[in-house]
Short mmCIF file of C-alpha atoms in Angstrom, two decimals:
data_model
loop_
_atom_site.label_atom_id
_atom_site.label_comp_id
_atom_site.label_asym_id
_atom_site.label_seq_id
_atom_site.Cartn_x
_atom_site.Cartn_y
_atom_site.Cartn_z
CA MET A 164 65.24 105.91 164.34
CA GLN A 165 66.82 104.67 161.13
CA THR A 166 69.06 102.24 163.04
CA VAL A 167 66.06 100.69 164.83
CA GLN A 168 64.11 100.26 161.57
CA VAL A 169 67.03 98.52 159.90
CA GLU A 170 67.97 96.13 162.72
CA ARG A 171 64.45 95.05 163.82
CA PRO A 172 63.76 92.82 160.79
CA MET A 173 67.16 91.22 161.27
CA GLU A 174 66.38 90.53 164.93
CA LEU A 175 63.00 89.05 164.05
CA GLY A 176 64.51 86.88 161.32
CA THR A 177 67.22 85.61 163.67
CA GLN A 178 64.66 84.87 166.37
CA THR A 179 62.49 82.88 163.92
CA GLN A 180 65.45 80.87 162.69
CA THR A 181 66.47 80.12 166.29
CA GLU A 182 62.95 78.92 167.14
CA LEU A 183 62.85 76.64 164.10
CA LEU A 184 66.28 75.23 164.91
CA ASN A 185 65.32 74.60 168.53
CA ASN A 186 62.09 72.85 167.47
CA LEU A 187 64.05 70.69 165.03
CA LEU A 188 66.57 69.75 167.71
CA VAL A 189 63.78 68.88 170.13
CA GLN A 190 62.15 66.58 167.56
CA VAL A 191 65.47 64.92 166.71
CA GLU A 192 66.22 64.39 170.40
CA ARG A 193 62.76 62.90 170.92
CA LEU A 194 63.20 60.50 168.00
CA TRP A 195 66.64 59.51 169.29
CA ASP A 196 65.23 58.73 172.73
CA ILE A 197 62.48 56.64 171.16
CA ALA A 198 65.04 54.72 169.06
CA LEU A 199 67.21 54.01 172.12
CA GLY A 200 64.15 52.80 174.01
CA TRP A 201 63.26 50.44 171.17
CA VAL A 202 66.79 49.01 171.00
CA SER A 203 66.86 48.19 174.71
CA SER A 204 63.32 46.74 174.86
CA PRO A 205 62.56 43.00 174.31
CA ALA A 206 59.04 43.92 173.22
CA ALA A 207 60.51 46.17 170.53
CA TRP A 208 62.71 43.34 169.20
CA SER A 209 59.69 41.05 169.03
CA GLN A 210 57.84 43.72 167.07
CA PHE A 211 60.80 44.06 164.70
CA ALA A 212 60.63 40.30 164.16
CA LEU A 213 56.92 40.52 163.47
CA LEU A 214 57.59 43.30 160.95
CA VAL A 215 60.06 41.09 159.09
CA VAL A 216 57.65 38.15 159.14
CA ALA A 217 54.79 40.36 157.90
CA TYR A 218 56.92 41.71 155.04
CA LEU A 219 58.10 38.25 153.97
CA ALA A 220 54.53 36.94 154.09
CA ALA A 221 53.35 39.91 152.01
CA LEU A 222 56.19 39.35 149.52
CA TYR A 223 55.25 35.68 149.12
CA ALA A 224 51.52 36.44 148.79
CA ALA A 225 52.13 39.26 146.32
CA ARG A 226 54.24 37.02 144.06
CA ARG A 227 51.58 34.29 144.10
CA LEU A 228 48.67 36.69 143.53
CA ARG A 229 50.18 39.07 140.94
CA GLY A 230 49.95 36.66 138.02
CA PRO A 231 46.36 35.45 138.56
CA LEU A 232 45.17 38.99 139.33
CA SER A 233 46.78 40.38 136.17
CA ARG A 234 45.18 37.66 134.04
CA LEU A 235 41.81 38.18 135.73
CA LEU A 236 41.87 41.96 135.27
CA THR A 237 43.19 41.98 131.68
CA PRO A 238 40.27 41.85 129.21
CA PRO A 239 40.68 41.14 125.49
CA VAL A 240 41.96 44.10 123.47
CA GLU A 241 38.80 44.36 121.35
CA GLN A 242 36.46 44.63 124.37
CA MET A 243 35.57 48.25 125.23
CA ASP A 244 32.46 47.81 127.37
CA PRO A 245 32.21 49.53 130.80
CA LEU A 246 33.16 46.36 132.69
CA SER A 247 36.32 45.94 130.58
CA ARG A 248 37.32 49.57 131.10
CA THR A 249 36.79 49.12 134.86
CA ARG A 250 39.00 46.02 134.85
CA ARG A 251 41.75 47.92 133.03
CA PHE A 252 41.45 50.75 135.56
CA VAL A 253 41.82 48.39 138.52
CA LEU A 254 44.75 46.64 136.79
CA ILE A 255 46.97 49.72 137.04
CA PHE A 256 46.88 49.46 140.86
CA VAL A 257 48.41 45.96 140.96
CA PRO A 258 51.90 47.37 141.88
CA LEU A 259 50.37 48.47 145.21
CA LEU A 260 49.72 44.84 146.14
CA LEU A 261 52.98 44.31 148.07
CA PRO A 262 52.91 47.39 150.37
CA LEU A 263 49.17 47.05 151.02
CA LEU A 264 49.48 43.37 151.94
CA ALA A 265 52.41 44.25 154.21
CA TYR A 266 50.27 46.96 155.81
CA VAL A 267 47.42 44.48 156.43
CA PHE A 268 49.70 41.76 157.85
CA THR A 269 51.46 44.33 160.02
CA GLY A 270 48.09 45.47 161.36
CA ILE A 271 47.35 41.89 162.39
CA GLY A 272 50.75 41.70 164.10
CA GLU A 273 50.09 44.99 165.88
CA SER A 274 46.90 43.64 167.42
CA VAL A 275 48.84 40.57 168.61
CA THR A 276 51.67 42.57 170.19
CA ARG A 277 49.30 44.98 171.91
CA SER A 278 47.43 42.05 173.43
CA LEU A 279 50.68 40.40 174.62
CA PHE A 280 52.89 43.35 175.61
CA GLY A 281 50.41 46.19 175.90
CA SER A 282 52.36 48.29 173.38
CA GLY A 283 52.95 48.30 169.65
CA ALA A 284 54.84 51.49 168.83
CA VAL A 285 57.48 49.76 166.71
CA ILE A 286 55.08 47.79 164.61
CA ALA A 287 52.84 50.85 164.25
CA PHE A 288 55.88 52.69 162.88
CA GLY A 289 56.37 49.84 160.41
CA LYS A 290 52.74 50.17 159.29
CA ARG A 291 53.30 53.84 158.56
CA VAL A 292 56.48 53.03 156.61
CA PHE A 293 54.58 50.55 154.43
CA LEU A 294 51.95 53.23 153.82
CA PHE A 295 54.71 55.63 152.77
CA LEU A 296 56.05 53.01 150.32
CA ALA A 297 52.56 52.61 148.87
CA ALA A 298 52.31 56.37 148.32
CA ARG A 299 55.73 56.38 146.65
CA ILE A 300 54.78 53.56 144.28
CA LEU A 301 51.47 55.28 143.51
CA VAL A 302 53.22 58.48 142.45
CA ARG A 303 56.13 56.91 140.56
CA GLU A 304 54.50 53.98 138.77
CA ILE A 305 50.74 54.53 138.61
CA LEU A 306 49.88 58.19 138.25
CA ASP A 307 50.41 59.45 134.71
CA ASP A 308 48.36 62.64 134.83
CA PRO A 309 50.81 65.60 135.03
CA LEU A 310 48.79 67.50 137.65
CA MET A 311 48.25 64.48 139.90
CA LYS A 312 51.89 63.44 139.54
CA LEU A 313 52.99 66.93 140.56
CA LEU A 314 50.69 66.94 143.60
CA GLY A 315 51.81 63.45 144.54
CA ARG A 316 55.50 64.29 144.29
CA TYR A 317 55.41 67.52 146.27
CA VAL A 318 52.42 66.95 148.56
CA LEU A 319 51.49 63.28 149.00
CA ILE A 320 55.00 61.85 149.44
CA PRO A 321 56.14 64.56 151.94
CA VAL A 322 52.90 64.12 153.91
CA ALA A 323 53.34 60.33 153.94
CA ALA A 324 56.96 60.76 155.09
CA LEU A 325 55.92 63.07 157.93
CA TYR A 326 53.18 60.63 158.90
CA ALA A 327 55.65 57.73 158.96
CA LEU A 328 57.98 59.69 161.26
CA GLY A 329 55.13 60.79 163.52
CA LEU A 330 55.68 64.46 162.66
CA LEU A 331 52.51 65.05 160.69
CA GLU A 332 50.45 66.56 163.52
CA PRO A 333 53.14 69.09 164.58
CA ALA A 334 53.72 70.05 160.95
CA MET A 335 49.99 70.53 160.36
CA ALA A 336 49.70 72.64 163.50
CA LYS A 337 52.58 74.82 162.30
CA LEU A 338 51.03 75.21 158.85
CA ASP A 339 47.68 76.06 160.41
CA GLN A 340 49.30 78.79 162.50
CA THR A 341 51.05 80.33 159.47
CA VAL A 342 48.57 82.83 158.03
CA VAL A 343 49.03 84.39 154.60
CA PRO A 344 47.34 87.79 154.17
CA LEU A 345 45.82 88.55 150.78
CA GLY A 346 44.27 92.00 150.77
CA ASN A 347 41.16 91.88 152.92
CA LEU A 348 41.34 88.07 153.00
CA SER A 349 43.68 85.77 154.88
CA PHE A 350 44.16 82.01 154.91
CA SER A 351 46.53 79.52 156.49
CA LEU A 352 49.06 77.43 154.59
CA LEU A 353 47.21 74.32 155.76
CA PHE A 354 44.02 75.58 154.12
CA ALA A 355 45.88 76.28 150.85
CA LEU A 356 47.46 72.82 150.91
CA ARG A 357 44.13 71.13 151.57
CA PHE A 358 42.53 73.16 148.80
CA LEU A 359 45.19 72.05 146.30
CA VAL A 360 44.93 68.38 147.26
CA VAL A 361 41.14 68.18 147.46
CA GLY A 362 40.62 70.32 144.35
CA GLY A 363 43.18 68.39 142.31
CA ALA A 364 41.75 65.00 143.33
CA ILE A 365 38.13 65.99 142.67
CA PHE A 366 38.85 67.60 139.30
CA TRP A 367 41.01 64.64 138.25
CA LEU A 368 38.12 62.34 139.13
CA GLY A 369 35.80 64.69 137.23
CA ARG A 370 37.99 64.56 134.14
CA TRP A 371 38.18 60.77 134.31
CA SER A 372 34.38 60.55 134.69
CA ASN A 373 33.97 62.97 131.79
CA ASP A 374 36.24 60.87 129.53
CA GLN A 375 34.26 57.73 130.33
CA SER A 376 30.93 59.50 129.75
CA VAL A 377 32.07 61.03 126.46
CA ASN A 378 33.31 57.66 125.17
CA PHE A 379 29.99 56.07 126.10
CA ILE A 380 27.98 58.85 124.40
CA LYS A 381 30.03 58.70 121.20
CA GLN A 382 29.34 54.97 120.93
CA GLN A 383 25.59 55.60 120.70
CA ARG A 384 25.33 55.44 116.90
CA GLU A 385 21.56 55.84 116.91
CA MET A 386 22.02 59.47 117.99
CA ARG A 387 22.78 62.16 115.44
CA PRO A 388 26.45 63.26 115.47
CA ALA A 389 25.45 66.81 116.42
CA MET A 390 23.31 65.53 119.28
CA ARG A 391 26.18 63.36 120.50
CA GLU A 392 28.49 66.39 120.55
CA LEU A 393 25.91 68.52 122.37
CA THR A 394 25.21 65.80 124.94
CA ALA A 395 28.94 65.34 125.55
CA LYS A 396 29.39 69.09 126.10
CA ALA A 397 26.41 69.22 128.47
CA VAL A 398 27.78 66.26 130.48
CA GLU A 399 31.21 67.91 130.65
CA ILE A 400 29.75 71.18 131.95
CA GLY A 401 27.60 69.30 134.47
CA ILE A 402 30.45 67.14 135.82
CA PHE A 403 32.88 70.01 136.31
CA GLY A 404 30.13 72.21 137.74
CA ILE A 405 29.38 69.55 140.37
CA ALA A 406 33.13 69.16 141.02
CA PHE A 407 33.44 72.92 141.61
CA LEU A 408 30.51 72.91 144.05
CA LEU A 409 31.98 69.91 145.90
CA VAL A 410 35.33 71.64 146.32
CA MET A 411 33.66 74.78 147.62
CA ASN A 412 31.53 72.75 150.05
CA ILE A 413 34.38 70.59 151.34
CA MET A 414 36.62 73.60 151.90
CA GLY A 415 33.84 75.39 153.78
CA ILE A 416 33.60 78.29 151.34
CA SER A 417 30.14 79.85 151.29
CA LEU A 418 28.64 79.92 147.81
CA THR A 419 26.86 83.17 148.62
CA SER A 420 30.27 84.85 148.81
CA LEU A 421 30.74 84.02 145.14
CA ALA A 422 27.69 86.04 144.10
CA VAL A 423 29.72 89.24 143.78
CA LEU A 424 32.33 87.39 141.72
CA GLY A 425 29.58 86.00 139.49
CA GLY A 426 28.25 89.51 138.97
CA VAL A 427 31.69 90.77 137.99
CA ILE A 428 32.09 87.90 135.53
CA GLY A 429 28.65 88.71 134.07
CA VAL A 430 29.65 92.32 133.53
CA GLY A 431 32.89 91.17 131.94
CA LEU A 432 30.97 88.90 129.58
CA GLY A 433 28.70 91.78 128.66
CA PHE A 434 31.49 94.20 127.81
CA GLY A 435 34.79 92.47 127.11
CA LEU A 436 33.84 88.91 126.21
CA GLN A 437 31.00 89.46 123.75
CA LYS A 438 32.70 87.53 120.96
CA ILE A 439 33.44 84.56 123.20
CA ALA A 440 29.86 84.43 124.45
CA SER A 441 28.55 84.82 120.90
CA ASN A 442 30.75 81.99 119.61
CA PHE A 443 29.71 79.74 122.51
CA ILE A 444 25.99 80.31 121.86
CA SER A 445 26.55 79.84 118.12
CA GLY A 446 28.27 76.52 118.83
CA VAL A 447 25.28 75.34 120.87
CA ILE A 448 22.92 76.36 118.02
CA LEU A 449 25.05 74.47 115.49
CA LEU A 450 24.98 71.32 117.60
CA LEU A 451 21.23 71.57 118.13
CA GLU A 452 20.36 72.16 114.47
CA GLY A 453 22.87 69.65 113.09
CA GLN A 454 23.23 71.51 109.78
CA ALA A 455 27.02 71.16 110.01
CA THR A 456 28.74 68.49 112.04
CA VAL A 457 31.97 66.52 112.27
CA GLY A 458 32.80 64.85 108.95
CA ASP A 459 31.02 67.37 106.70
CA TYR A 460 32.86 69.18 103.93
CA VAL A 461 31.82 72.85 104.04
CA GLU A 462 32.72 76.07 102.29
CA LEU A 463 32.16 79.41 104.00
CA ASP A 464 31.29 82.71 102.40
CA GLY A 465 34.78 83.99 103.19
CA GLY A 466 36.43 81.28 101.10
CA GLU A 467 37.40 78.89 103.90
CA ALA A 468 36.74 75.30 102.87
CA GLY A 469 37.54 71.92 104.40
CA THR A 470 36.28 68.93 106.33
CA ILE A 471 35.02 69.55 109.87
CA ILE A 472 37.21 67.45 112.18
CA LYS A 473 36.35 69.03 115.54
CA MET A 474 33.73 71.34 117.04
CA THR A 475 34.60 73.12 120.28
CA ALA A 476 32.68 75.60 122.42
CA ARG A 477 34.42 78.53 120.72
CA ALA A 478 35.36 77.48 117.19
CA THR A 479 35.09 74.83 114.50
CA ILE A 480 38.24 73.28 113.05
CA LEU A 481 38.39 72.55 109.31
CA GLU A 482 41.02 70.36 107.65
CA THR A 483 41.89 71.26 104.06
CA PHE A 484 42.97 68.88 101.28
CA ASP A 485 46.63 69.75 101.90
CA GLY A 486 46.41 68.83 105.61
CA ARG A 487 46.19 72.34 107.03
CA TRP A 488 43.83 73.25 109.85
CA ILE A 489 41.60 76.31 109.73
CA VAL A 490 40.06 77.55 113.00
CA VAL A 491 36.73 79.21 112.16
CA PRO A 492 34.72 80.99 114.90
CA ASN A 493 31.30 79.40 115.40
CA GLU A 494 29.65 82.76 114.82
CA ASP A 495 30.69 82.64 111.14
CA PHE A 496 28.53 79.54 110.63
CA ILE A 497 25.48 81.45 111.86
CA THR A 498 25.94 84.92 110.37
CA THR A 499 27.35 84.00 106.92
CA ARG A 500 26.40 81.72 104.04
CA VAL A 501 27.72 78.16 104.41
CA VAL A 502 27.72 75.53 101.65
CA ASN A 503 27.63 71.96 102.98
CA PHE A 504 28.80 69.58 100.26
CA SER A 505 28.56 66.34 102.17
CA ASP A 506 25.89 66.79 104.86
CA GLN A 507 27.24 63.73 106.66
CA GLY A 508 27.45 61.33 103.70
CA SER A 509 24.79 62.58 101.23
CA ALA A 510 25.35 62.14 97.47
CA ASN A 511 26.83 64.92 95.33
CA ARG A 512 26.50 65.57 91.60
CA TYR A 513 29.42 66.29 89.31
CA GLU A 514 29.65 66.80 85.57
CA ALA A 515 32.55 66.10 83.23
CA PRO A 516 32.64 68.14 79.96
CA PHE A 517 34.15 66.81 76.74
CA SER A 518 33.92 67.38 72.98
CA VAL A 519 33.80 65.20 69.86
CA SER A 520 34.59 65.92 66.25
CA TYR A 521 31.95 67.27 63.85
CA ASP A 522 32.48 64.13 61.75
CA THR A 523 31.08 61.97 64.58
CA ASP A 524 27.64 60.43 64.60
CA ILE A 525 26.62 62.25 67.80
CA ASN A 526 23.58 60.00 68.29
CA ARG A 527 25.95 57.22 69.43
CA VAL A 528 27.79 59.31 72.01
CA PRO A 529 25.29 59.42 74.95
CA ALA A 530 24.82 55.65 75.16
CA ILE A 531 28.57 54.95 74.97
CA ILE A 532 29.49 57.50 77.64
CA GLU A 533 26.64 56.65 80.03
CA ALA A 534 27.49 52.96 79.89
CA VAL A 535 31.19 53.43 80.56
CA VAL A 536 30.72 55.98 83.37
CA ALA A 537 28.27 53.62 85.11
CA THR A 538 31.06 51.03 85.40
CA HIS A 539 32.94 53.22 87.88
CA PRO A 540 32.51 51.71 91.40
CA GLY A 541 31.96 55.11 92.99
CA VAL A 542 29.24 56.30 90.61
CA LEU A 543 25.70 55.82 91.97
CA ALA A 544 22.61 54.61 90.17
CA LYS A 545 20.42 56.57 92.61
CA PRO A 546 19.17 59.25 92.86
CA PHE A 547 20.02 59.36 89.12
CA PRO A 548 22.21 57.24 86.85
CA PRO A 549 24.87 58.87 84.62
CA ASP A 550 23.29 61.26 82.12
CA CYS A 551 25.15 62.46 78.98
CA GLU A 552 23.77 65.69 77.49
CA LEU A 553 24.49 67.70 74.37
CA ARG A 554 25.58 71.17 75.46
CA GLY A 555 26.34 73.03 72.25
CA PHE A 556 28.33 73.37 69.06
CA GLY A 557 31.75 74.79 69.72
CA ASP A 558 34.43 76.24 67.50
CA SER A 559 36.36 72.98 67.25
CA GLY A 560 33.78 70.28 68.00
CA VAL A 561 30.44 69.27 69.46
CA ASP A 562 30.29 69.91 73.24
CA PHE A 563 28.91 67.25 75.61
CA ALA A 564 28.81 66.84 79.38
CA VAL A 565 28.07 63.75 81.48
CA GLU A 566 26.40 64.22 84.88
CA PHE A 567 27.00 61.60 87.56
CA TRP A 568 26.33 61.19 91.28
CA VAL A 569 28.84 59.94 93.85
CA GLU A 570 28.86 59.33 97.59
CA GLY A 571 31.20 61.94 99.03
CA ILE A 572 33.26 64.66 97.41
CA ASP A 573 36.10 64.81 94.91
CA ASP A 574 39.05 65.35 97.24
CA GLY A 575 42.52 63.98 97.77
CA LYS A 576 41.21 60.52 98.71
CA ASN A 577 38.49 60.39 96.05
CA LYS A 578 39.40 61.19 92.42
CA PHE A 579 36.00 60.87 90.81
CA MET A 580 36.47 63.50 88.11
CA SER A 581 39.88 62.21 87.05
CA ASP A 582 38.65 58.60 86.89
CA VAL A 583 35.57 59.54 84.83
CA LEU A 584 37.64 61.59 82.34
CA PHE A 585 39.96 58.60 81.86
CA LEU A 586 36.93 56.40 81.19
CA ILE A 587 35.56 58.89 78.64
CA TRP A 588 38.89 59.16 76.84
CA ASN A 589 39.34 55.39 76.58
CA ALA A 590 35.72 54.80 75.49
CA LEU A 591 35.95 57.39 72.68
CA LYS A 592 39.23 55.94 71.45
CA GLU A 593 37.85 52.38 71.46
CA ASN A 594 34.84 53.46 69.39
CA GLY A 595 36.89 55.43 66.85
CA ILE A 596 35.47 58.79 67.91
CA GLU A 597 37.86 61.67 67.47
CA ILE A 598 38.40 64.18 70.24
CA PRO A 599 38.92 67.53 68.49
CA TYR A 600 41.49 70.16 69.20
CA PRO A 601 41.63 73.71 67.85
CA HIS A 602 42.76 74.20 64.23
CA ARG A 603 43.89 77.48 62.78
CA VAL A 604 43.84 78.27 59.05
CA VAL A 605 46.22 80.99 57.86
CA GLU A 606 45.37 82.69 54.53
CA LEU A 607 47.97 84.76 52.72
CA SER A 608 46.92 87.48 50.29
CA GLY A 609 49.06 88.90 47.47
CA SER A 610 51.95 87.34 45.57
CA ILE A 611 55.06 85.90 47.06
CA GLU A 612 58.17 87.00 45.17
CA THR A 613 61.14 84.71 45.05
CA ARG A 614 64.37 86.53 45.30
CA GLN A 615 67.41 84.79 43.87
CA ALA A 616 70.85 85.46 45.19
#
């Protein structure tokens, strides 16, 4: 019994290898017979001649058309309208001009040979070769998306090669017969291959459509930034939802069979993914309310502070003054206190404290300081002009503070406080007003004896 169990897999493996080898030899022998028939046939030689003529004509036409087509499809750099983006998209397919023209001219030659000789196998083979060359150029020179390039290299080019050799139908039949069991489910290799190709193409098209839609939405300046972000997210969800439904429909998968899977995902969201769901809903609320959006400088109750540079479905990304990024869950913006310093460009008030000597005529100080601070290009006259106020009488001098409004915040790019303090210093020096500093008086009690050596 043990000997039979050990040797049976070996026998099956050997039998499978023998069948594959025999099939390969049969196909090679068939191709060899076809090649010999072509070599000895006058009609085949005429078709070879037509193939050469079609290729040379395509080469000449491609060289004459490439320049004018490139100039026609290349818009000015500054133009970003939909028509210009479409022209740029079509421009990337110009390298396909030569093989496609050769395919068209060869098709014309095939119709001629079939009408004269009643056959066109050679020239039909040439058409398939030109189609294979087009697929090769598409993958190597045009596709830049990593997923599409991977599918093209390992799926499209092999399929085009099999099609050119006339082996595509046998290969597809073999793949369709090879069934892969997966638990209670089973599917053929042909189904898996079709699913990868169709799904990859549809989702690539969905991503391209989403990029174009998002760019168009972000150019609508009359919309609030938060509304633009929300609309872009809604369009993204809609496009990829439609792409998913298309893939399921094309592959013949019943959507009702996904109901159980949807229920499992719902249970998972309820138990294990509460935080993710909460952050997603919080992000939608933030985009709807618009109380914090991209470009605002905010400070959270936990001490995180920075400029909002990106808002995703799960988190908001803040950039600090020193260039670091802080990823803050959206839920924190809803459940904690948030201070918005900029509110998308609103004015902010700052105050710069300073002191003058007790010997100063303090009635002159407010007018001098208000006038010099108003000369700063970043200081606003509205909602209020600079206002210098007396704050108290300190230990070393009289304490003042000037309040001023600016557009934005005092950060690494804007140095409002530093600039205003420089202006105050120079104005006080020019008007002979002393800026005090602490003095200490030391009193000694008792006599000091001088000891002589």
